[in-house]
PDB file of C-alpha atoms in Angstrom:
ATOM      1  CA  MET A   1      58.199 -47.674 -47.561  1.00 54.00           C
ATOM      2  CA  LYS A   2      55.988 -44.822 -46.450  1.00 53.00           C
ATOM      3  CA  THR A   3      57.452 -43.991 -44.223  1.00 52.00           C
ATOM      4  CA  LEU A   4      60.539 -43.451 -46.010  1.00 45.00           C
ATOM      5  CA  ILE A   5      59.532 -41.152 -48.543  1.00 49.00           C
ATOM      6  CA  PHE A   6      57.981 -39.167 -45.148  1.00 48.00           C
ATOM      7  CA  ILE A   7      61.183 -38.972 -44.061  1.00 49.00           C
ATOM      8  CA  PHE A   8      62.868 -37.850 -46.765  1.00 47.00           C
ATOM      9  CA  LEU A   9      59.652 -35.006 -47.546  1.00 49.00           C
ATOM     10  CA  ALA A  10      60.156 -34.212 -44.148  1.00 50.00           C
ATOM     11  CA  SER A  11      63.602 -33.162 -43.780  1.00 48.00           C
ATOM     12  CA  THR A  12      63.877 -31.773 -47.315  1.00 47.00           C
ATOM     13  CA  SER A  13      61.315 -29.054 -46.362  1.00 49.00           C
ATOM     14  CA  PHE A  14      63.452 -27.989 -43.634  1.00 48.00           C
ATOM     15  CA  ALA A  15      67.200 -27.705 -46.443  1.00 56.00           C
ATOM     16  CA  ALA A  16      68.424 -24.490 -46.919  1.00 67.00           C
ATOM     17  CA  LEU A  17      67.414 -22.319 -50.083  1.00 73.00           C
ATOM     18  CA  PRO A  18      69.644 -22.495 -52.747  1.00 87.00           C
ATOM     19  CA  PRO A  19      71.330 -19.128 -53.854  1.00 88.00           C
ATOM     20  CA  LEU A  20      69.345 -18.384 -57.136  1.00 92.00           C
ATOM     21  CA  ALA A  21      66.383 -19.067 -54.951  1.00 92.00           C
ATOM     22  CA  GLN A  22      66.646 -16.667 -51.362  1.00 92.00           C
ATOM     23  CA  SER A  23      67.746 -13.523 -53.660  1.00 94.00           C
ATOM     24  CA  VAL A  24      64.306 -14.034 -56.112  1.00 95.00           C
ATOM     25  CA  ARG A  25      62.943 -13.808 -52.344  1.00 96.00           C
ATOM     26  CA  GLU A  26      64.978 -10.943 -51.409  1.00 97.00           C
ATOM     27  CA  TYR A  27      64.312  -9.071 -55.133  1.00 97.00           C
ATOM     28  CA  LYS A  28      59.980 -10.227 -54.655  1.00 97.00           C
ATOM     29  CA  ALA A  29      60.524  -8.104 -50.902  1.00 98.00           C
ATOM     30  CA  LEU A  30      62.354  -5.569 -52.587  1.00 98.00           C
ATOM     31  CA  LEU A  31      59.072  -5.228 -55.067  1.00 96.00           C
ATOM     32  CA  ALA A  32      56.526  -6.075 -52.569  1.00 97.00           C
ATOM     33  CA  ASP A  33      57.775  -3.542 -49.784  1.00 97.00           C
ATOM     34  CA  PRO A  34      55.151  -0.347 -49.370  1.00 96.00           C
ATOM     35  CA  GLN A  35      58.278   2.035 -48.748  1.00 96.00           C
ATOM     36  CA  PHE A  36      59.903   1.505 -51.708  1.00 95.00           C
ATOM     37  CA  TYR A  37      57.404   2.734 -54.022  1.00 92.00           C
ATOM     38  CA  ALA A  38      56.556   5.543 -50.391  1.00 94.00           C
ATOM     39  CA  SER A  39      60.610   6.666 -51.562  1.00 93.00           C
ATOM     40  CA  PHE A  40      59.651   7.829 -55.026  1.00 91.00           C
ATOM     41  CA  LYS A  41      57.511  10.031 -56.935  1.00 86.00           C
ATOM     42  CA  SER A  42      54.949   8.501 -58.811  1.00 84.00           C
ATOM     43  CA  ALA A  43      55.929   9.679 -61.848  1.00 84.00           C
ATOM     44  CA  ASP A  44      59.741   8.065 -61.100  1.00 88.00           C
ATOM     45  CA  GLN A  45      60.386   5.384 -63.436  1.00 93.00           C
ATOM     46  CA  VAL A  46      62.670   2.789 -61.732  1.00 94.00           C
ATOM     47  CA  LYS A  47      65.842   2.453 -64.449  1.00 96.00           C
ATOM     48  CA  GLU A  48      67.844  -0.962 -63.206  1.00 97.00           C
ATOM     49  CA  ILE A  49      68.184  -2.248 -59.655  1.00 98.00           C
ATOM     50  CA  LEU A  50      71.119  -3.658 -58.770  1.00 98.00           C
ATOM     51  CA  ARG A  51      72.368  -6.286 -56.457  1.00 97.00           C
ATOM     52  CA  THR A  52      75.244  -5.276 -53.774  1.00 97.00           C
ATOM     53  CA  GLU A  53      77.521  -6.717 -50.984  1.00 95.00           C
ATOM     54  CA  ARG A  54      75.080  -5.312 -48.157  1.00 96.00           C
ATOM     55  CA  GLY A  55      71.795  -4.685 -50.250  1.00 97.00           C
ATOM     56  CA  PHE A  56      69.935  -3.136 -53.952  1.00 98.00           C
ATOM     57  CA  LEU A  57      71.082  -0.253 -54.949  1.00 98.00           C
ATOM     58  CA  VAL A  58      67.616   1.440 -56.843  1.00 98.00           C
ATOM     59  CA  LEU A  59      68.013   3.481 -59.554  1.00 97.00           C
ATOM     60  CA  THR A  60      65.897   5.890 -61.359  1.00 95.00           C
ATOM     61  CA  GLN A  61      65.951   8.239 -63.458  1.00 93.00           C
ATOM     62  CA  ASN A  62      66.141  11.065 -61.019  1.00 92.00           C
ATOM     63  CA  SER A  63      67.567   9.885 -57.876  1.00 95.00           C
ATOM     64  CA  ALA A  64      69.262   6.616 -56.384  1.00 97.00           C
ATOM     65  CA  MET A  65      68.888   4.870 -52.972  1.00 98.00           C
ATOM     66  CA  HIS A  66      69.775   1.999 -51.508  1.00 98.00           C
ATOM     67  CA  VAL A  67      68.040  -0.328 -49.610  1.00 98.00           C
ATOM     68  CA  ASP A  68      69.679  -2.742 -46.996  1.00 98.00           C
ATOM     69  CA  ILE A  69      69.228  -6.419 -46.745  1.00 98.00           C
ATOM     70  CA  HIS A  70      69.865  -7.440 -42.530  1.00 97.00           C
ATOM     71  CA  TYR A  71      69.424 -11.428 -42.307  1.00 93.00           C
ATOM     72  CA  LYS A  72      67.645 -12.519 -38.879  1.00 90.00           C
ATOM     73  CA  GLU A  73      69.244 -14.978 -36.747  1.00 84.00           C
ATOM     74  CA  ALA A  74      67.201 -18.720 -37.412  1.00 74.00           C
ATOM     75  CA  MET A  75      64.506 -18.513 -34.073  1.00 70.00           C
ATOM     76  CA  THR A  76      65.011 -22.313 -33.587  1.00 70.00           C
ATOM     77  CA  PRO A  77      68.590 -24.098 -32.958  1.00 71.00           C
ATOM     78  CA  GLY A  78      69.252 -25.818 -36.202  1.00 69.00           C
ATOM     79  CA  PHE A  79      66.984 -25.226 -38.587  1.00 67.00           C
ATOM     80  CA  MET A  80      68.130 -24.511 -42.594  1.00 73.00           C
ATOM     81  CA  GLY A  81      64.954 -22.925 -43.596  1.00 74.00           C
ATOM     82  CA  PRO A  82      64.748 -20.667 -46.134  1.00 84.00           C
ATOM     83  CA  ALA A  83      67.142 -17.077 -44.729  1.00 87.00           C
ATOM     84  CA  GLN A  84      64.515 -14.272 -42.734  1.00 91.00           C
ATOM     85  CA  PHE A  85      65.320 -11.371 -43.330  1.00 95.00           C
ATOM     86  CA  GLU A  86      64.718  -7.076 -43.114  1.00 97.00           C
ATOM     87  CA  LEU A  87      65.251  -4.304 -45.185  1.00 98.00           C
ATOM     88  CA  GLU A  88      66.315  -0.939 -44.158  1.00 98.00           C
ATOM     89  CA  PHE A  89      65.802   2.205 -47.085  1.00 98.00           C
ATOM     90  CA  SER A  90      67.785   4.889 -46.696  1.00 98.00           C
ATOM     91  CA  PRO A  91      66.744   8.382 -48.355  1.00 97.00           C
ATOM     92  CA  PRO A  92      66.691   8.617 -51.959  1.00 96.00           C
ATOM     93  CA  VAL A  93      69.590  10.596 -52.981  1.00 96.00           C
ATOM     94  CA  SER A  94      68.591  13.139 -56.187  1.00 94.00           C
ATOM     95  CA  LEU A  95      70.716  12.699 -59.276  1.00 91.00           C
ATOM     96  CA  ASN A  96      70.272  15.959 -60.772  1.00 84.00           C
TER      97      ASN A  96
END
């Protein structure tokens, strides 16, 4: 019985994340990235973060910036853990 529990837990730890959980990881990575804060003036207030086909569109009261998500291939063939990705920040565009 202990063996079956171990096999079950080990196999589920390598399962792919559900789409909601993966999306939350991506939003957290965006908000935690120092480049996100460096891209805007300290007085800017984020109004919206919209999900696009390629990543995110970040809107403040003065500017807009697109952030692309680049997904990496799994390091281990057959690995089905959370998708690894990098964020690529475009320069902000003034809305005024």
